[in-house]
Amino acid sequence: MEAFANQVALTLKGQTNVALFGPRDTGKTTFTNQLALELAKAHGDDAPPFDVVKVNLQRVVSMPGFIGCVHDAMTTHPDKRVRRAGQRQIAALEKQIGFDIKVIKGSVKRSGVKPEQDAETLHAQLVALRSVSEHLVVVFDEFQRLRHCPGDPLSIIRSALMSSGANHVSLLFTGSIRNALKMMLEDSEQPIFGEAVDMQLPPIDRVDFLEYLDFQFEATGKPADEDALGYVLDATGSHPRSTQQLAWESWASTRAGRPVTLDTVIRAHDRLVQTIERSEFAAVLNVLMNGDDGEVNEVRALQLLADRGGGTVTSRPLAALYGFSSHSRVRPAVERLQGRGLVDRRDGSWYIVDPLFDEWLRRASPLADRTSADDA
């Protein structure tokens, strides 16, 4: 990812905001950490080192929640210099507005606070954030969450971080649901329409990933057989988090000084797939199964993708096989699953984002086309 990190860093240093998409658990957090290291480098007189403040929006559903996330990003920054600058700015802001922001965060009982007061506080807070560095990139992680946040937070971001006085600030919006991110940035009625270039986190090259895994196993005294490494990447589709899980499970199952074998990896993969039964994916599936017709269609679509792949989802025979009343109902169900972050589309074909979830669905299905999988 070094070349891509360099490309994104230079784009941000050129005062161009970036919207970075990558399905969940595909390495966005790891990449933003690498990007921060790249941004800290000097790339010439017109591209000095930049500081990075990351605002995690994953659990934000309200304006007070947004304020709390910005507060935490400023006061708990890992770099002492930036952290102290953030703490000074927060202290000055609290003195200005006359109360402790912990009141807004909810650690102190609040009463009589109007929504417009929260909006004003967030705006003042983001303006204060501009002052923590002379060259600053603000990362809004899981930015699409703000579409559920009342109070027009996008207008506040635009006013505080994209207006006069913010010429030294660039923004990186990351998201795991492409449609939501595009809607927020490419709809002419949205406050930040056209304010960021759209980029997608690229997949890790298989050979590079293979070499990386080989080095890591070797470095810990448990070298991995070539076919074992290949199985790891084949079973996970090089999905970063699943690859990490399978590699760790295989490593932990191997005694010190012994090689990681193909049989070890196969058994580790089986154990991981079985754990899906108790995971968030199974919980979501149960909720959908007990929902309305549209939600049940989403379950049918998941099973169709797991069993048959996503190249011919609107096939009439397949739609009938999986219980759809019409083949025209398949695509809307798949698109709703995309909105949930469970599926995505690549090269014209739909696929389930998490390969362990995909395999769990396939193994449990009475309709799975196992012949081709067994032959492979």
XYZ file of C-alpha atoms in Angstrom:
376
model
C 0.000 0.000 0.000
C 3.025 2.320 0.075
C 2.494 3.653 -3.457
C -1.206 4.254 -2.820
C -0.456 5.954 0.514
C 1.978 8.261 -1.277
C -0.663 9.084 -3.928
C -3.323 9.895 -1.319
C -0.871 11.895 0.812
C 0.186 14.082 -2.110
C -3.458 14.604 -3.076
C -4.298 15.757 0.457
C -1.213 17.971 0.660
C -2.348 19.556 -2.589
C -5.432 20.820 -0.706
C -7.770 18.312 -2.341
C -10.146 16.435 -0.069
C -10.412 12.673 -0.574
C -13.318 10.245 -0.125
C -11.834 6.774 0.373
C -14.067 3.734 0.085
C -13.310 0.161 1.116
C -15.731 -2.558 2.300
C -15.593 -3.094 6.039
C -12.653 -4.984 7.515
C -10.609 -4.612 4.333
C -7.856 -2.572 5.964
C -9.021 1.065 5.993
C -7.870 1.614 9.578
C -4.498 0.025 8.902
C -4.193 2.106 5.754
C -5.007 5.383 7.514
C -2.276 4.589 10.054
C 0.167 4.071 7.184
C -1.121 7.222 5.516
C -0.409 9.218 8.682
C 3.230 8.089 8.496
C 3.377 9.146 4.835
C 1.793 12.512 5.584
C 4.398 13.091 8.308
C 7.133 13.043 5.653
C 8.352 16.108 3.779
C 7.601 15.803 0.065
C 9.244 19.048 -0.983
C 9.019 22.725 -0.079
C 5.379 22.935 -1.150
C 4.415 19.690 0.605
C 5.706 19.856 4.214
C 4.837 17.298 6.907
C 1.154 17.230 7.886
C -0.397 16.199 11.200
C -3.396 13.874 11.205
C -6.387 13.938 13.561
C -8.720 10.968 13.186
C -12.375 11.319 14.218
C -14.028 7.892 14.564
C -17.710 8.219 13.653
C -18.586 4.526 13.803
C -21.095 4.887 16.659
C -22.365 8.416 15.985
C -26.157 8.796 15.811
C -26.577 12.308 17.255
C -24.958 15.737 17.376
C -23.807 15.264 21.001
C -22.220 11.992 19.922
C -20.370 13.788 17.112
C -19.162 16.417 19.589
C -17.910 13.661 21.882
C -15.971 12.018 19.072
C -14.246 15.260 18.103
C -13.446 15.933 21.773
C -11.842 12.495 22.139
C -9.883 12.875 18.900
C -8.406 16.148 20.097
C -7.685 15.262 23.727
C -6.420 11.679 23.331
C -4.284 12.056 20.203
C -1.308 9.632 20.261
C 1.192 12.397 19.447
C 1.955 14.406 22.591
C 2.463 17.677 20.726
C -0.854 17.433 18.897
C -2.628 16.094 21.994
C -1.512 19.029 24.130
C -2.466 21.487 21.403
C -5.887 19.848 21.267
C -6.279 19.966 25.040
C -5.375 23.666 25.061
C -7.913 24.392 22.342
C -10.652 22.455 24.173
C -9.867 24.259 27.443
C -10.047 27.637 25.693
C -13.309 26.663 24.016
C -14.866 25.527 27.291
C -13.905 28.838 28.867
C -15.467 30.659 25.933
C -18.761 28.768 25.956
C -18.916 28.622 29.731
C -19.332 24.913 30.386
C -17.482 21.614 30.292
C -17.889 19.650 27.049
C -18.223 16.516 29.204
C -21.731 17.807 29.851
C -22.490 17.364 26.172
C -20.749 13.987 26.091
C -23.255 12.817 28.672
C -20.982 12.112 31.629
C -22.768 14.936 33.439
C -26.549 15.288 33.453
C -27.651 17.878 30.914
C -30.962 19.683 30.745
C -32.452 22.522 28.759
C -29.916 22.217 25.929
C -31.446 23.034 22.550
C -30.331 21.384 19.272
C -29.065 24.702 17.919
C -26.760 24.990 20.932
C -25.209 21.617 20.087
C -24.751 22.776 16.490
C -23.023 25.945 17.646
C -20.771 23.952 19.977
C -19.776 21.519 17.224
C -18.982 24.395 14.878
C -16.828 26.114 17.506
C -15.141 22.812 18.285
C -14.247 22.134 14.640
C -12.955 25.696 14.265
C -10.782 25.064 17.334
C -9.577 21.824 15.739
C -8.107 23.859 12.879
C -5.651 25.435 15.306
C -3.911 22.261 16.508
C -1.530 22.313 13.514
C -0.359 24.588 10.724
C -0.673 21.676 8.265
C -3.547 19.369 9.109
C -5.483 16.429 7.704
C -8.716 15.559 9.500
C -9.911 11.995 8.923
C -13.631 11.344 9.351
C -13.719 7.551 9.641
C -17.002 5.791 8.718
C -18.250 9.135 7.446
C -21.467 7.653 6.059
C -22.755 7.343 9.639
C -23.484 11.071 9.627
C -26.390 10.552 7.230
C -28.345 9.341 10.295
C -27.258 12.269 12.450
C -29.881 15.035 12.936
C -28.865 18.681 12.879
C -27.223 18.981 9.456
C -23.645 18.075 10.468
C -22.425 18.270 6.852
C -23.201 21.982 6.701
C -21.291 22.490 9.939
C -18.266 20.597 8.580
C -18.340 22.713 5.437
C -18.594 25.976 7.355
C -15.872 25.125 9.884
C -13.364 23.147 7.831
C -13.918 24.171 4.199
C -14.204 27.941 4.470
C -11.989 30.963 5.036
C -9.355 30.236 7.651
C -9.174 26.520 6.828
C -6.821 26.708 3.847
C -4.260 24.643 5.759
C -6.760 21.837 6.393
C -7.560 18.875 4.118
C -10.215 16.260 4.797
C -10.238 12.496 4.309
C -13.672 10.870 4.386
C -13.551 7.088 4.733
C -16.566 4.831 4.391
C -17.489 1.166 4.166
C -20.760 1.677 2.266
C -19.990 3.199 -1.115
C -23.559 4.162 -2.028
C -24.025 6.144 1.174
C -20.683 7.890 0.795
C -21.385 8.774 -2.845
C -24.852 10.036 -1.923
C -23.361 12.456 0.610
C -20.661 13.754 -1.729
C -22.223 13.543 -5.206
C -25.772 14.770 -4.581
C -25.979 18.436 -5.636
C -28.394 19.086 -2.770
C -25.842 18.006 -0.147
C -23.751 20.720 1.605
C -20.423 19.139 0.639
C -21.345 18.249 -2.939
C -18.277 17.928 -5.160
C -15.835 18.638 -2.347
C -13.770 15.427 -2.526
C -12.132 13.209 -5.118
C -13.408 9.618 -4.951
C -10.816 6.856 -4.424
C -11.128 3.162 -3.580
C -8.797 1.222 -1.324
C -7.038 -1.162 -3.742
C -6.788 -4.904 -3.060
C -3.465 -6.234 -1.821
C -1.511 -7.926 -4.586
C -1.539 -11.696 -4.057
C 2.209 -12.137 -4.513
C 2.945 -9.309 -2.091
C 0.514 -10.760 0.430
C 2.061 -14.221 0.015
C 5.558 -12.859 0.623
C 4.369 -10.901 3.648
C 2.751 -13.970 5.239
C 5.783 -16.100 4.430
C 8.069 -13.589 6.144
C 5.861 -13.274 9.225
C 5.575 -17.032 9.783
C 9.299 -17.498 9.213
C 10.188 -14.645 11.595
C 8.281 -16.294 14.462
C 10.020 -19.656 14.073
C 7.012 -21.366 12.501
C 7.665 -21.389 8.733
C 4.622 -22.067 6.576
C 4.533 -24.549 3.697
C 3.899 -22.999 0.287
C 0.591 -24.848 -0.163
C -0.491 -23.747 3.310
C 0.107 -20.110 2.417
C -1.784 -20.531 -0.834
C -4.746 -22.064 0.978
C -4.850 -19.137 3.422
C -5.240 -16.642 0.589
C -7.577 -18.837 -1.458
C -9.893 -19.465 1.514
C -10.060 -15.793 2.466
C -9.917 -14.252 -0.994
C -7.055 -12.111 0.385
C -9.601 -10.294 2.578
C -7.322 -8.578 5.135
C -9.175 -9.276 8.375
C -10.125 -12.852 7.486
C -6.571 -13.537 6.325
C -5.274 -12.202 9.626
C -7.727 -14.399 11.538
C -6.865 -17.545 9.609
C -3.125 -16.906 9.765
C -3.297 -16.389 13.531
C -5.468 -19.463 14.114
C -3.045 -21.556 12.049
C -0.009 -20.111 13.835
C -1.526 -20.677 17.288
C -2.279 -24.312 16.383
C 1.349 -25.041 15.471
C 3.975 -25.953 18.062
C 7.093 -23.816 18.356
C 9.749 -24.698 15.792
C 7.351 -26.746 13.678
C 6.116 -25.753 10.196
C 2.564 -24.602 9.517
C 1.121 -27.263 7.220
C -1.791 -27.407 4.808
C -3.719 -29.736 7.152
C -3.256 -27.254 9.998
C -4.634 -24.398 7.904
C -7.621 -26.445 6.678
C -8.567 -27.381 10.246
C -8.122 -23.760 11.383
C -10.356 -22.586 8.553
C -13.071 -25.063 9.542
C -12.985 -23.808 13.133
C -13.268 -20.176 12.057
C -16.195 -20.866 9.731
C -18.016 -22.660 12.551
C -17.611 -19.634 14.847
C -19.811 -17.599 12.464
C -22.731 -19.439 14.117
C -22.216 -17.192 17.158
C -21.196 -14.027 15.324
C -22.872 -10.735 14.433
C -23.567 -12.143 10.967
C -25.746 -14.909 12.369
C -27.578 -12.371 14.529
C -28.287 -10.165 11.502
C -29.466 -13.197 9.552
C -31.897 -14.148 12.317
C -33.324 -10.631 12.421
C -33.846 -10.642 8.657
C -35.436 -14.097 8.703
C -38.035 -12.830 11.173
C -38.700 -9.612 9.252
C -41.026 -8.633 6.446
C -41.003 -10.024 2.899
C -38.325 -7.587 1.777
C -35.980 -8.650 4.579
C -36.581 -12.334 3.907
C -35.688 -11.635 0.284
C -32.359 -10.292 1.534
C -31.696 -13.671 3.168
C -32.599 -15.392 -0.102
C -30.201 -13.081 -1.946
C -27.385 -13.818 0.508
C -27.865 -17.536 0.031
C -27.976 -17.182 -3.754
C -24.708 -15.224 -3.761
C -23.001 -17.714 -1.459
C -24.143 -20.715 -3.477
C -23.948 -19.465 -7.065
C -21.856 -16.330 -7.105
C -23.001 -12.896 -8.169
C -22.663 -12.892 -11.932
C -26.240 -13.904 -12.789
C -28.338 -12.779 -9.837
C -31.342 -11.873 -11.991
C -31.613 -15.282 -13.635
C -35.264 -16.380 -13.629
C -34.490 -20.068 -12.845
C -32.188 -19.091 -9.954
C -34.697 -16.608 -8.566
C -37.383 -19.295 -8.517
C -34.970 -21.815 -6.979
C -34.362 -19.505 -4.020
C -37.997 -18.595 -3.445
C -38.265 -15.154 -5.035
C -41.740 -14.389 -6.312
C -40.107 -12.653 -9.287
C -36.568 -12.331 -10.624
C -37.048 -8.539 -10.520
C -36.985 -8.677 -6.712
C -33.447 -10.044 -6.539
C -31.527 -6.905 -7.434
C -33.339 -4.623 -4.929
C -32.609 -7.197 -2.201
C -28.930 -7.278 -3.148
C -28.764 -3.492 -3.173
C -30.271 -3.351 0.320
C -27.605 -5.811 1.456
C -25.025 -3.484 -0.046
C -26.532 -0.709 2.046
C -25.973 -2.876 5.116
C -22.343 -3.357 4.142
C -22.768 -7.121 3.750
C -22.271 -7.333 -0.026
C -20.511 -5.281 -2.656
C -19.897 -5.275 -6.394
C -16.630 -5.710 -8.256
C -16.062 -6.045 -12.010
C -19.811 -6.310 -12.592
C -20.319 -9.179 -10.146
C -21.864 -9.098 -6.671
C -20.087 -10.805 -3.786
C -20.382 -11.235 -0.009
C -17.759 -9.025 1.608
C -16.683 -11.356 4.424
C -15.384 -14.648 2.985
C -15.899 -16.586 6.235
C -19.563 -15.561 6.302
C -19.803 -16.544 2.633
C -18.365 -19.997 3.325
C -20.583 -20.496 6.375
C -23.679 -19.776 4.287
C -22.543 -22.100 1.514
C -21.789 -24.993 3.834
C -25.201 -24.789 5.471
C -27.147 -24.492 2.222
C -29.084 -27.429 0.741
C -28.867 -25.703 -2.650
C -25.119 -25.016 -2.848
C -23.353 -26.048 -6.029
C -20.638 -28.037 -4.265
C -19.361 -29.979 -7.239
C -17.218 -27.182 -8.608
C -15.979 -26.253 -5.137
C -15.031 -29.862 -4.334
C -13.268 -30.281 -7.675
C -11.297 -27.108 -7.054
